[in-house]
Amino acid sequence: MIKFHPTEELLVKYTQGELDASLCLVIGTHIDMCPVCANTVKDIEENVAAEMLNKSSRFATAEMDNMLEQIMSSSAPQTVFREPTLKEVSLEGKQFKVPPTLGRLGSRLGPWSKVPGSVWRAPVDIEGEQNINLIYMAAGAAVPEHTHRGSEATLVLNGSFADEYDRYDDGDFIYLGDSHRHSPQTAQEDCLTLAWLDAPLQFTSGVARLLNPFSSLFFR
Ligand SMILES: [Zn+2]
């Protein structure tokens, strides 16, 4: 049962294409996993469509029909470029299923690298930016406490982790603004997440603070 969802405001922006492409990927992947948000998005789309129809009611019906006919008949054969779809990722001898939205971008998944604290990350290249990563935390792993200069969105793809605020399981979407500090950790179970950051992390505690100059290498 998914407990944490994107806010309706985010879903509206998502449907209207107002979010950056990387954040869209995280939200789209959540929607793949979440029938509740899939329904909300359908409702939003229907409302928007109804609104547009309302606005265009000044067109005479005949004119409208004409327009529709033109649109329908102008469907020239389209070349759809399809990248090979990724169905699962393998890491540390385990296989994880990948939801379709993320799978379509599978060929942009960079190599895995190990980060301090039994954590691995693999960047997903979106429009030349790498502010989105698959992050794998082994059982009993911890990301040092950190805060952000920007926002962070995390989607649990498989497994669970906890921070000071709550515990998160498959499909949970967590959006944190720049005022939040947290230290994600796993217990007996490992966890694969998709994480979006709009600025590098700032580690806030102990020895991990020494990592700050390099934080953009770990999580960008
Ligand atoms: Zn949801």
mmCIF file with all atom_site columns, C-alpha atoms and ligand atoms in Angstrom:
data_model
loop_
_atom_site.group_PDB
_atom_site.id
_atom_site.type_symbol
_atom_site.label_atom_id
_atom_site.label_alt_id
_atom_site.label_comp_id
_atom_site.label_asym_id
_atom_site.label_entity_id
_atom_site.label_seq_id
_atom_site.pdbx_PDB_ins_code
_atom_site.Cartn_x
_atom_site.Cartn_y
_atom_site.Cartn_z
_atom_site.occupancy
_atom_site.B_iso_or_equiv
_atom_site.pdbx_formal_charge
_atom_site.auth_seq_id
_atom_site.auth_comp_id
_atom_site.auth_asym_id
_atom_site.auth_atom_id
_atom_site.pdbx_PDB_model_num
ATOM   1   C  CA . MET A 1 1   ? 0.000   0.000   0.000   1.00 0.00 ? 1   MET A CA 1
ATOM   2   C  CA . ILE A 1 2   ? 1.553   3.286   -1.098  1.00 0.00 ? 2   ILE A CA 1
ATOM   3   C  CA . LYS A 1 3   ? 1.449   5.923   1.670   1.00 0.00 ? 3   LYS A CA 1
ATOM   4   C  CA . PHE A 1 4   ? 3.242   8.875   0.083   1.00 0.00 ? 4   PHE A CA 1
ATOM   5   C  CA . HIS A 1 5   ? 2.189   10.482  -3.194  1.00 0.00 ? 5   HIS A CA 1
ATOM   6   C  CA . PRO A 1 6   ? 3.124   13.613  -5.158  1.00 0.00 ? 6   PRO A CA 1
ATOM   7   C  CA . THR A 1 7   ? 0.912   16.568  -4.173  1.00 0.00 ? 7   THR A CA 1
ATOM   8   C  CA . GLU A 1 8   ? -1.963  17.423  -6.478  1.00 0.00 ? 8   GLU A CA 1
ATOM   9   C  CA . GLU A 1 9   ? -0.083  20.596  -7.379  1.00 0.00 ? 9   GLU A CA 1
ATOM   10  C  CA . LEU A 1 10  ? 2.843   18.516  -8.651  1.00 0.00 ? 10  LEU A CA 1
ATOM   11  C  CA . LEU A 1 11  ? 0.499   16.203  -10.566 1.00 0.00 ? 11  LEU A CA 1
ATOM   12  C  CA . VAL A 1 12  ? -1.160  19.193  -12.257 1.00 0.00 ? 12  VAL A CA 1
ATOM   13  C  CA . LYS A 1 13  ? 2.243   20.566  -13.260 1.00 0.00 ? 13  LYS A CA 1
ATOM   14  C  CA . TYR A 1 14  ? 3.209   17.087  -14.445 1.00 0.00 ? 14  TYR A CA 1
ATOM   15  C  CA . THR A 1 15  ? 0.163   16.793  -16.723 1.00 0.00 ? 15  THR A CA 1
ATOM   16  C  CA . GLN A 1 16  ? 0.730   20.259  -18.084 1.00 0.00 ? 16  GLN A CA 1
ATOM   17  C  CA . GLY A 1 17  ? 4.393   19.614  -18.834 1.00 0.00 ? 17  GLY A CA 1
ATOM   18  C  CA . GLU A 1 18  ? 5.607   22.312  -16.454 1.00 0.00 ? 18  GLU A CA 1
ATOM   19  C  CA . LEU A 1 19  ? 8.165   20.238  -14.596 1.00 0.00 ? 19  LEU A CA 1
ATOM   20  C  CA . ASP A 1 20  ? 11.731  19.584  -15.524 1.00 0.00 ? 20  ASP A CA 1
ATOM   21  C  CA . ALA A 1 21  ? 12.210  16.391  -17.525 1.00 0.00 ? 21  ALA A CA 1
ATOM   22  C  CA . SER A 1 22  ? 14.028  14.582  -14.730 1.00 0.00 ? 22  SER A CA 1
ATOM   23  C  CA . LEU A 1 23  ? 11.358  15.251  -12.108 1.00 0.00 ? 23  LEU A CA 1
ATOM   24  C  CA . CYS A 1 24  ? 8.766   14.166  -14.694 1.00 0.00 ? 24  CYS A CA 1
ATOM   25  C  CA . LEU A 1 25  ? 10.533  10.837  -14.933 1.00 0.00 ? 25  LEU A CA 1
ATOM   26  C  CA . VAL A 1 26  ? 10.309  10.260  -11.180 1.00 0.00 ? 26  VAL A CA 1
ATOM   27  C  CA . ILE A 1 27  ? 6.639   11.244  -11.059 1.00 0.00 ? 27  ILE A CA 1
ATOM   28  C  CA . GLY A 1 28  ? 5.809   9.245   -14.211 1.00 0.00 ? 28  GLY A CA 1
ATOM   29  C  CA . THR A 1 29  ? 7.451   6.188   -12.675 1.00 0.00 ? 29  THR A CA 1
ATOM   30  C  CA . HIS A 1 30  ? 5.437   6.684   -9.474  1.00 0.00 ? 30  HIS A CA 1
ATOM   31  C  CA . ILE A 1 31  ? 2.252   6.869   -11.567 1.00 0.00 ? 31  ILE A CA 1
ATOM   32  C  CA . ASP A 1 32  ? 3.208   3.529   -13.176 1.00 0.00 ? 32  ASP A CA 1
ATOM   33  C  CA . MET A 1 33  ? 3.248   2.042   -9.692  1.00 0.00 ? 33  MET A CA 1
ATOM   34  C  CA . CYS A 1 34  ? 0.274   3.920   -8.202  1.00 0.00 ? 34  CYS A CA 1
ATOM   35  C  CA . PRO A 1 35  ? -3.329  3.415   -9.408  1.00 0.00 ? 35  PRO A CA 1
ATOM   36  C  CA . VAL A 1 36  ? -4.491  6.290   -7.147  1.00 0.00 ? 36  VAL A CA 1
ATOM   37  C  CA . CYS A 1 37  ? -2.289  8.887   -8.855  1.00 0.00 ? 37  CYS A CA 1
ATOM   38  C  CA . ALA A 1 38  ? -2.938  7.332   -12.276 1.00 0.00 ? 38  ALA A CA 1
ATOM   39  C  CA . ASN A 1 39  ? -6.636  8.080   -11.649 1.00 0.00 ? 39  ASN A CA 1
ATOM   40  C  CA . THR A 1 40  ? -5.971  11.601  -10.400 1.00 0.00 ? 40  THR A CA 1
ATOM   41  C  CA . VAL A 1 41  ? -3.916  12.344  -13.518 1.00 0.00 ? 41  VAL A CA 1
ATOM   42  C  CA . LYS A 1 42  ? -6.739  10.993  -15.710 1.00 0.00 ? 42  LYS A CA 1
ATOM   43  C  CA . ASP A 1 43  ? -9.191  13.304  -13.911 1.00 0.00 ? 43  ASP A CA 1
ATOM   44  C  CA . ILE A 1 44  ? -6.888  16.293  -14.323 1.00 0.00 ? 44  ILE A CA 1
ATOM   45  C  CA . GLU A 1 45  ? -6.478  15.535  -18.031 1.00 0.00 ? 45  GLU A CA 1
ATOM   46  C  CA . GLU A 1 46  ? -10.249 15.213  -18.487 1.00 0.00 ? 46  GLU A CA 1
ATOM   47  C  CA . ASN A 1 47  ? -10.806 18.516  -16.690 1.00 0.00 ? 47  ASN A CA 1
ATOM   48  C  CA . VAL A 1 48  ? -8.240  20.242  -18.843 1.00 0.00 ? 48  VAL A CA 1
ATOM   49  C  CA . ALA A 1 49  ? -9.777  18.770  -22.005 1.00 0.00 ? 49  ALA A CA 1
ATOM   50  C  CA . ALA A 1 50  ? -13.269 19.864  -20.915 1.00 0.00 ? 50  ALA A CA 1
ATOM   51  C  CA . GLU A 1 51  ? -11.981 23.348  -20.186 1.00 0.00 ? 51  GLU A CA 1
ATOM   52  C  CA . MET A 1 52  ? -10.401 23.600  -23.609 1.00 0.00 ? 52  MET A CA 1
ATOM   53  C  CA . LEU A 1 53  ? -13.619 22.457  -25.253 1.00 0.00 ? 53  LEU A CA 1
ATOM   54  C  CA . ASN A 1 54  ? -15.509 25.093  -23.273 1.00 0.00 ? 54  ASN A CA 1
ATOM   55  C  CA . LYS A 1 55  ? -13.138 27.824  -24.363 1.00 0.00 ? 55  LYS A CA 1
ATOM   56  C  CA . SER A 1 56  ? -13.469 26.793  -27.963 1.00 0.00 ? 56  SER A CA 1
ATOM   57  C  CA . SER A 1 57  ? -17.285 26.688  -27.887 1.00 0.00 ? 57  SER A CA 1
ATOM   58  C  CA . ARG A 1 58  ? -17.266 29.979  -29.752 1.00 0.00 ? 58  ARG A CA 1
ATOM   59  C  CA . PHE A 1 59  ? -16.407 27.939  -32.829 1.00 0.00 ? 59  PHE A CA 1
ATOM   60  C  CA . ALA A 1 60  ? -19.483 26.923  -34.754 1.00 0.00 ? 60  ALA A CA 1
ATOM   61  C  CA . THR A 1 61  ? -20.016 23.174  -34.605 1.00 0.00 ? 61  THR A CA 1
ATOM   62  C  CA . ALA A 1 62  ? -19.470 22.784  -38.332 1.00 0.00 ? 62  ALA A CA 1
ATOM   63  C  CA . GLU A 1 63  ? -16.215 24.627  -38.089 1.00 0.00 ? 63  GLU A CA 1
ATOM   64  C  CA . MET A 1 64  ? -15.188 22.406  -35.218 1.00 0.00 ? 64  MET A CA 1
ATOM   65  C  CA . ASP A 1 65  ? -16.041 19.255  -37.172 1.00 0.00 ? 65  ASP A CA 1
ATOM   66  C  CA . ASN A 1 66  ? -13.998 20.532  -40.073 1.00 0.00 ? 66  ASN A CA 1
ATOM   67  C  CA . MET A 1 67  ? -11.055 21.196  -37.845 1.00 0.00 ? 67  MET A CA 1
ATOM   68  C  CA . LEU A 1 68  ? -11.229 17.776  -36.253 1.00 0.00 ? 68  LEU A CA 1
ATOM   69  C  CA . GLU A 1 69  ? -11.474 16.110  -39.643 1.00 0.00 ? 69  GLU A CA 1
ATOM   70  C  CA . GLN A 1 70  ? -8.390  17.951  -40.812 1.00 0.00 ? 70  GLN A CA 1
ATOM   71  C  CA . ILE A 1 71  ? -6.467  16.933  -37.726 1.00 0.00 ? 71  ILE A CA 1
ATOM   72  C  CA . MET A 1 72  ? -7.512  13.306  -38.099 1.00 0.00 ? 72  MET A CA 1
ATOM   73  C  CA . SER A 1 73  ? -6.705  13.123  -41.800 1.00 0.00 ? 73  SER A CA 1
ATOM   74  C  CA . SER A 1 74  ? -3.341  14.803  -41.505 1.00 0.00 ? 74  SER A CA 1
ATOM   75  C  CA . SER A 1 75  ? -1.812  11.919  -39.625 1.00 0.00 ? 75  SER A CA 1
ATOM   76  C  CA . ALA A 1 76  ? 1.213   11.386  -41.817 1.00 0.00 ? 76  ALA A CA 1
ATOM   77  C  CA . PRO A 1 77  ? 3.065   8.185   -41.036 1.00 0.00 ? 77  PRO A CA 1
ATOM   78  C  CA . GLN A 1 78  ? 5.146   8.914   -37.987 1.00 0.00 ? 78  GLN A CA 1
ATOM   79  C  CA . THR A 1 79  ? 8.563   7.599   -37.329 1.00 0.00 ? 79  THR A CA 1
ATOM   80  C  CA . VAL A 1 80  ? 8.633   6.780   -33.669 1.00 0.00 ? 80  VAL A CA 1
ATOM   81  C  CA . PHE A 1 81  ? 12.091  6.374   -32.321 1.00 0.00 ? 81  PHE A CA 1
ATOM   82  C  CA . ARG A 1 82  ? 12.108  3.663   -29.726 1.00 0.00 ? 82  ARG A CA 1
ATOM   83  C  CA . GLU A 1 83  ? 14.990  3.014   -27.428 1.00 0.00 ? 83  GLU A CA 1
ATOM   84  C  CA . PRO A 1 84  ? 15.426  -0.523  -26.183 1.00 0.00 ? 84  PRO A CA 1
ATOM   85  C  CA . THR A 1 85  ? 13.359  -0.980  -23.047 1.00 0.00 ? 85  THR A CA 1
ATOM   86  C  CA . LEU A 1 86  ? 14.980  -1.988  -19.820 1.00 0.00 ? 86  LEU A CA 1
ATOM   87  C  CA . LYS A 1 87  ? 12.911  -4.559  -17.905 1.00 0.00 ? 87  LYS A CA 1
ATOM   88  C  CA . GLU A 1 88  ? 15.135  -5.049  -14.891 1.00 0.00 ? 88  GLU A CA 1
ATOM   89  C  CA . VAL A 1 89  ? 18.426  -3.994  -13.374 1.00 0.00 ? 89  VAL A CA 1
ATOM   90  C  CA . SER A 1 90  ? 20.919  -6.360  -11.785 1.00 0.00 ? 90  SER A CA 1
ATOM   91  C  CA . LEU A 1 91  ? 23.070  -5.311  -8.894  1.00 0.00 ? 91  LEU A CA 1
ATOM   92  C  CA . GLU A 1 92  ? 24.935  -7.192  -6.187  1.00 0.00 ? 92  GLU A CA 1
ATOM   93  C  CA . GLY A 1 93  ? 23.581  -10.467 -7.552  1.00 0.00 ? 93  GLY A CA 1
ATOM   94  C  CA . LYS A 1 94  ? 19.951  -9.325  -7.382  1.00 0.00 ? 94  LYS A CA 1
ATOM   95  C  CA . GLN A 1 95  ? 17.407  -8.456  -10.051 1.00 0.00 ? 95  GLN A CA 1
ATOM   96  C  CA . PHE A 1 96  ? 14.973  -5.586  -9.724  1.00 0.00 ? 96  PHE A CA 1
ATOM   97  C  CA . LYS A 1 97  ? 11.940  -5.004  -11.950 1.00 0.00 ? 97  LYS A CA 1
ATOM   98  C  CA . VAL A 1 98  ? 11.859  -1.600  -13.610 1.00 0.00 ? 98  VAL A CA 1
ATOM   99  C  CA . PRO A 1 99  ? 8.526   0.232   -14.198 1.00 0.00 ? 99  PRO A CA 1
ATOM   100 C  CA . PRO A 1 100 ? 7.856   1.079   -17.884 1.00 0.00 ? 100 PRO A CA 1
ATOM   101 C  CA . THR A 1 101 ? 8.369   4.870   -17.692 1.00 0.00 ? 101 THR A CA 1
ATOM   102 C  CA . LEU A 1 102 ? 11.843  4.376   -16.321 1.00 0.00 ? 102 LEU A CA 1
ATOM   103 C  CA . GLY A 1 103 ? 12.471  1.332   -18.511 1.00 0.00 ? 103 GLY A CA 1
ATOM   104 C  CA . ARG A 1 104 ? 12.025  3.405   -21.659 1.00 0.00 ? 104 ARG A CA 1
ATOM   105 C  CA . LEU A 1 105 ? 15.079  5.423   -20.619 1.00 0.00 ? 105 LEU A CA 1
ATOM   106 C  CA . GLY A 1 106 ? 17.076  2.330   -19.766 1.00 0.00 ? 106 GLY A CA 1
ATOM   107 C  CA . SER A 1 107 ? 19.739  2.952   -22.377 1.00 0.00 ? 107 SER A CA 1
ATOM   108 C  CA . ARG A 1 108 ? 20.624  6.209   -20.598 1.00 0.00 ? 108 ARG A CA 1
ATOM   109 C  CA . LEU A 1 109 ? 21.476  4.478   -17.369 1.00 0.00 ? 109 LEU A CA 1
ATOM   110 C  CA . GLY A 1 110 ? 25.136  5.061   -16.605 1.00 0.00 ? 110 GLY A CA 1
ATOM   111 C  CA . PRO A 1 111 ? 27.518  2.698   -14.839 1.00 0.00 ? 111 PRO A CA 1
ATOM   112 C  CA . TRP A 1 112 ? 27.112  1.878   -11.153 1.00 0.00 ? 112 TRP A CA 1
ATOM   113 C  CA . SER A 1 113 ? 29.598  3.341   -8.734  1.00 0.00 ? 113 SER A CA 1
ATOM   114 C  CA . LYS A 1 114 ? 29.953  2.791   -5.033  1.00 0.00 ? 114 LYS A CA 1
ATOM   115 C  CA . VAL A 1 115 ? 29.360  5.657   -2.620  1.00 0.00 ? 115 VAL A CA 1
ATOM   116 C  CA . PRO A 1 116 ? 30.391  5.608   1.070   1.00 0.00 ? 116 PRO A CA 1
ATOM   117 C  CA . GLY A 1 117 ? 28.027  3.710   3.378   1.00 0.00 ? 117 GLY A CA 1
ATOM   118 C  CA . SER A 1 118 ? 27.138  0.571   1.310   1.00 0.00 ? 118 SER A CA 1
ATOM   119 C  CA . VAL A 1 119 ? 25.368  2.716   -1.223  1.00 0.00 ? 119 VAL A CA 1
ATOM   120 C  CA . TRP A 1 120 ? 25.619  2.459   -5.009  1.00 0.00 ? 120 TRP A CA 1
ATOM   121 C  CA . ARG A 1 121 ? 24.429  4.919   -7.590  1.00 0.00 ? 121 ARG A CA 1
ATOM   122 C  CA . ALA A 1 122 ? 23.924  4.927   -11.352 1.00 0.00 ? 122 ALA A CA 1
ATOM   123 C  CA . PRO A 1 123 ? 23.109  8.203   -13.113 1.00 0.00 ? 123 PRO A CA 1
ATOM   124 C  CA . VAL A 1 124 ? 20.320  8.501   -15.676 1.00 0.00 ? 124 VAL A CA 1
ATOM   125 C  CA . ASP A 1 125 ? 21.277  10.934  -18.401 1.00 0.00 ? 125 ASP A CA 1
ATOM   126 C  CA . ILE A 1 126 ? 18.377  13.228  -19.288 1.00 0.00 ? 126 ILE A CA 1
ATOM   127 C  CA . GLU A 1 127 ? 19.033  15.957  -21.815 1.00 0.00 ? 127 GLU A CA 1
ATOM   128 C  CA . GLY A 1 128 ? 22.698  15.934  -20.876 1.00 0.00 ? 128 GLY A CA 1
ATOM   129 C  CA . GLU A 1 129 ? 21.948  16.467  -17.187 1.00 0.00 ? 129 GLU A CA 1
ATOM   130 C  CA . GLN A 1 130 ? 22.655  13.901  -14.557 1.00 0.00 ? 130 GLN A CA 1
ATOM   131 C  CA . ASN A 1 131 ? 20.566  15.098  -11.642 1.00 0.00 ? 131 ASN A CA 1
ATOM   132 C  CA . ILE A 1 132 ? 18.727  11.828  -11.440 1.00 0.00 ? 132 ILE A CA 1
ATOM   133 C  CA . ASN A 1 133 ? 20.150  8.586   -10.091 1.00 0.00 ? 133 ASN A CA 1
ATOM   134 C  CA . LEU A 1 134 ? 19.164  5.066   -9.311  1.00 0.00 ? 134 LEU A CA 1
ATOM   135 C  CA . ILE A 1 135 ? 20.354  4.596   -5.762  1.00 0.00 ? 135 ILE A CA 1
ATOM   136 C  CA . TYR A 1 136 ? 20.774  1.213   -4.204  1.00 0.00 ? 136 TYR A CA 1
ATOM   137 C  CA . MET A 1 137 ? 21.226  0.872   -0.449  1.00 0.00 ? 137 MET A CA 1
ATOM   138 C  CA . ALA A 1 138 ? 22.272  -2.546  0.813   1.00 0.00 ? 138 ALA A CA 1
ATOM   139 C  CA . ALA A 1 139 ? 20.604  -3.862  3.981   1.00 0.00 ? 139 ALA A CA 1
ATOM   140 C  CA . GLY A 1 140 ? 21.918  -1.928  6.989   1.00 0.00 ? 140 GLY A CA 1
ATOM   141 C  CA . ALA A 1 141 ? 23.198  0.942   4.832   1.00 0.00 ? 141 ALA A CA 1
ATOM   142 C  CA . ALA A 1 142 ? 23.032  4.640   5.675   1.00 0.00 ? 142 ALA A CA 1
ATOM   143 C  CA . VAL A 1 143 ? 23.399  7.815   3.679   1.00 0.00 ? 143 VAL A CA 1
ATOM   144 C  CA . PRO A 1 144 ? 25.004  10.393  6.008   1.00 0.00 ? 144 PRO A CA 1
ATOM   145 C  CA . GLU A 1 145 ? 22.668  13.124  7.272   1.00 0.00 ? 145 GLU A CA 1
ATOM   146 C  CA . HIS A 1 146 ? 22.344  15.811  4.657   1.00 0.00 ? 146 HIS A CA 1
ATOM   147 C  CA . THR A 1 147 ? 20.382  18.795  3.617   1.00 0.00 ? 147 THR A CA 1
ATOM   148 C  CA . HIS A 1 148 ? 19.875  20.248  0.151   1.00 0.00 ? 148 HIS A CA 1
ATOM   149 C  CA . ARG A 1 149 ? 20.426  23.559  -1.460  1.00 0.00 ? 149 ARG A CA 1
ATOM   150 C  CA . GLY A 1 150 ? 17.509  22.611  -3.633  1.00 0.00 ? 150 GLY A CA 1
ATOM   151 C  CA . SER A 1 151 ? 14.791  19.962  -3.563  1.00 0.00 ? 151 SER A CA 1
ATOM   152 C  CA . GLU A 1 152 ? 14.964  16.186  -3.523  1.00 0.00 ? 152 GLU A CA 1
ATOM   153 C  CA . ALA A 1 153 ? 12.406  13.713  -4.821  1.00 0.00 ? 153 ALA A CA 1
ATOM   154 C  CA . THR A 1 154 ? 12.834  10.044  -4.011  1.00 0.00 ? 154 THR A CA 1
ATOM   155 C  CA . LEU A 1 155 ? 10.765  7.141   -5.271  1.00 0.00 ? 155 LEU A CA 1
ATOM   156 C  CA . VAL A 1 156 ? 11.090  3.698   -3.707  1.00 0.00 ? 156 VAL A CA 1
ATOM   157 C  CA . LEU A 1 157 ? 11.247  1.151   -6.537  1.00 0.00 ? 157 LEU A CA 1
ATOM   158 C  CA . ASN A 1 158 ? 11.875  -1.872  -4.392  1.00 0.00 ? 158 ASN A CA 1
ATOM   159 C  CA . GLY A 1 159 ? 12.418  -2.540  -0.698  1.00 0.00 ? 159 GLY A CA 1
ATOM   160 C  CA . SER A 1 160 ? 12.197  0.024   2.071   1.00 0.00 ? 160 SER A CA 1
ATOM   161 C  CA . PHE A 1 161 ? 14.145  2.688   3.908   1.00 0.00 ? 161 PHE A CA 1
ATOM   162 C  CA . ALA A 1 162 ? 13.500  4.998   6.804   1.00 0.00 ? 162 ALA A CA 1
ATOM   163 C  CA . ASP A 1 163 ? 14.611  8.459   7.864   1.00 0.00 ? 163 ASP A CA 1
ATOM   164 C  CA . GLU A 1 164 ? 13.847  10.675  10.870  1.00 0.00 ? 164 GLU A CA 1
ATOM   165 C  CA . TYR A 1 165 ? 10.353  11.324  9.534   1.00 0.00 ? 165 TYR A CA 1
ATOM   166 C  CA . ASP A 1 166 ? 8.941   7.973   8.474   1.00 0.00 ? 166 ASP A CA 1
ATOM   167 C  CA . ARG A 1 167 ? 9.394   4.606   6.799   1.00 0.00 ? 167 ARG A CA 1
ATOM   168 C  CA . TYR A 1 168 ? 8.982   4.293   3.037   1.00 0.00 ? 168 TYR A CA 1
ATOM   169 C  CA . ASP A 1 169 ? 8.081   1.235   0.958   1.00 0.00 ? 169 ASP A CA 1
ATOM   170 C  CA . ASP A 1 170 ? 7.553   0.253   -2.685  1.00 0.00 ? 170 ASP A CA 1
ATOM   171 C  CA . GLY A 1 171 ? 6.008   3.087   -4.672  1.00 0.00 ? 171 GLY A CA 1
ATOM   172 C  CA . ASP A 1 172 ? 6.310   5.762   -1.970  1.00 0.00 ? 172 ASP A CA 1
ATOM   173 C  CA . PHE A 1 173 ? 7.227   9.196   -3.327  1.00 0.00 ? 173 PHE A CA 1
ATOM   174 C  CA . ILE A 1 174 ? 9.028   11.586  -0.998  1.00 0.00 ? 174 ILE A CA 1
ATOM   175 C  CA . TYR A 1 175 ? 9.537   15.239  -1.881  1.00 0.00 ? 175 TYR A CA 1
ATOM   176 C  CA . LEU A 1 176 ? 11.763  17.305  0.396   1.00 0.00 ? 176 LEU A CA 1
ATOM   177 C  CA . GLY A 1 177 ? 12.449  20.997  0.148   1.00 0.00 ? 177 GLY A CA 1
ATOM   178 C  CA . ASP A 1 178 ? 15.715  22.721  1.014   1.00 0.00 ? 178 ASP A CA 1
ATOM   179 C  CA . SER A 1 179 ? 14.882  23.142  4.695   1.00 0.00 ? 179 SER A CA 1
ATOM   180 C  CA . HIS A 1 180 ? 14.786  19.408  5.404   1.00 0.00 ? 180 HIS A CA 1
ATOM   181 C  CA . ARG A 1 181 ? 17.670  17.477  6.854   1.00 0.00 ? 181 ARG A CA 1
ATOM   182 C  CA . HIS A 1 182 ? 17.508  13.722  6.868   1.00 0.00 ? 182 HIS A CA 1
ATOM   183 C  CA . SER A 1 183 ? 19.605  10.590  6.975   1.00 0.00 ? 183 SER A CA 1
ATOM   184 C  CA . PRO A 1 184 ? 18.047  7.757   4.987   1.00 0.00 ? 184 PRO A CA 1
ATOM   185 C  CA . GLN A 1 185 ? 18.878  4.251   6.142   1.00 0.00 ? 185 GLN A CA 1
ATOM   186 C  CA . THR A 1 186 ? 17.851  0.691   5.531   1.00 0.00 ? 186 THR A CA 1
ATOM   187 C  CA . ALA A 1 187 ? 17.288  -2.001  8.160   1.00 0.00 ? 187 ALA A CA 1
ATOM   188 C  CA . GLN A 1 188 ? 17.140  -5.750  7.352   1.00 0.00 ? 188 GLN A CA 1
ATOM   189 C  CA . GLU A 1 189 ? 15.914  -5.107  3.846   1.00 0.00 ? 189 GLU A CA 1
ATOM   190 C  CA . ASP A 1 190 ? 17.819  -3.450  0.988   1.00 0.00 ? 190 ASP A CA 1
ATOM   191 C  CA . CYS A 1 191 ? 16.291  -0.689  -1.088  1.00 0.00 ? 191 CYS A CA 1
ATOM   192 C  CA . LEU A 1 192 ? 16.389  0.550   -4.669  1.00 0.00 ? 192 LEU A CA 1
ATOM   193 C  CA . THR A 1 193 ? 15.234  4.112   -5.240  1.00 0.00 ? 193 THR A CA 1
ATOM   194 C  CA . LEU A 1 194 ? 15.069  6.627   -8.039  1.00 0.00 ? 194 LEU A CA 1
ATOM   195 C  CA . ALA A 1 195 ? 16.208  9.998   -6.766  1.00 0.00 ? 195 ALA A CA 1
ATOM   196 C  CA . TRP A 1 196 ? 16.099  13.456  -8.267  1.00 0.00 ? 196 TRP A CA 1
ATOM   197 C  CA . LEU A 1 197 ? 18.096  16.382  -6.933  1.00 0.00 ? 197 LEU A CA 1
ATOM   198 C  CA . ASP A 1 198 ? 18.128  19.911  -8.253  1.00 0.00 ? 198 ASP A CA 1
ATOM   199 C  CA . ALA A 1 199 ? 21.374  20.770  -6.431  1.00 0.00 ? 199 ALA A CA 1
ATOM   200 C  CA . PRO A 1 200 ? 24.132  18.714  -4.816  1.00 0.00 ? 200 PRO A CA 1
ATOM   201 C  CA . LEU A 1 201 ? 23.627  17.404  -1.293  1.00 0.00 ? 201 LEU A CA 1
ATOM   202 C  CA . GLN A 1 202 ? 25.163  19.136  1.712   1.00 0.00 ? 202 GLN A CA 1
ATOM   203 C  CA . PHE A 1 203 ? 26.268  16.627  4.307   1.00 0.00 ? 203 PHE A CA 1
ATOM   204 C  CA . THR A 1 204 ? 25.628  18.029  7.757   1.00 0.00 ? 204 THR A CA 1
ATOM   205 C  CA . SER A 1 205 ? 27.055  15.698  10.343  1.00 0.00 ? 205 SER A CA 1
ATOM   206 C  CA . GLY A 1 206 ? 30.391  14.384  11.535  1.00 0.00 ? 206 GLY A CA 1
ATOM   207 C  CA . VAL A 1 207 ? 33.007  13.064  9.196   1.00 0.00 ? 207 VAL A CA 1
ATOM   208 C  CA . ALA A 1 208 ? 30.552  13.124  6.303   1.00 0.00 ? 208 ALA A CA 1
ATOM   209 C  CA . ARG A 1 209 ? 30.930  16.905  6.207   1.00 0.00 ? 209 ARG A CA 1
ATOM   210 C  CA . LEU A 1 210 ? 34.342  16.270  4.727   1.00 0.00 ? 210 LEU A CA 1
ATOM   211 C  CA . LEU A 1 211 ? 32.536  14.812  1.726   1.00 0.00 ? 211 LEU A CA 1
ATOM   212 C  CA . ASN A 1 212 ? 30.885  18.109  0.845   1.00 0.00 ? 212 ASN A CA 1
ATOM   213 C  CA . PRO A 1 213 ? 33.457  19.226  -1.708  1.00 0.00 ? 213 PRO A CA 1
ATOM   214 C  CA . PHE A 1 214 ? 32.835  15.923  -3.484  1.00 0.00 ? 214 PHE A CA 1
ATOM   215 C  CA . SER A 1 215 ? 29.106  15.604  -2.952  1.00 0.00 ? 215 SER A CA 1
ATOM   216 C  CA . SER A 1 216 ? 28.412  16.606  -6.510  1.00 0.00 ? 216 SER A CA 1
ATOM   217 C  CA . LEU A 1 217 ? 30.420  13.598  -7.638  1.00 0.00 ? 217 LEU A CA 1
ATOM   218 C  CA . PHE A 1 218 ? 28.264  11.248  -5.617  1.00 0.00 ? 218 PHE A CA 1
ATOM   219 C  CA . PHE A 1 219 ? 24.811  12.657  -6.074  1.00 0.00 ? 219 PHE A CA 1
ATOM   220 C  CA . ARG A 1 220 ? 24.230  15.230  -8.663  1.00 0.00 ? 220 ARG A CA 1
HETATM 221 ZN ZN . ZN  B 2 .   ? 0.419   7.984   -5.910  1.00 0.00 ? 1   ZN  B ZN 1
#
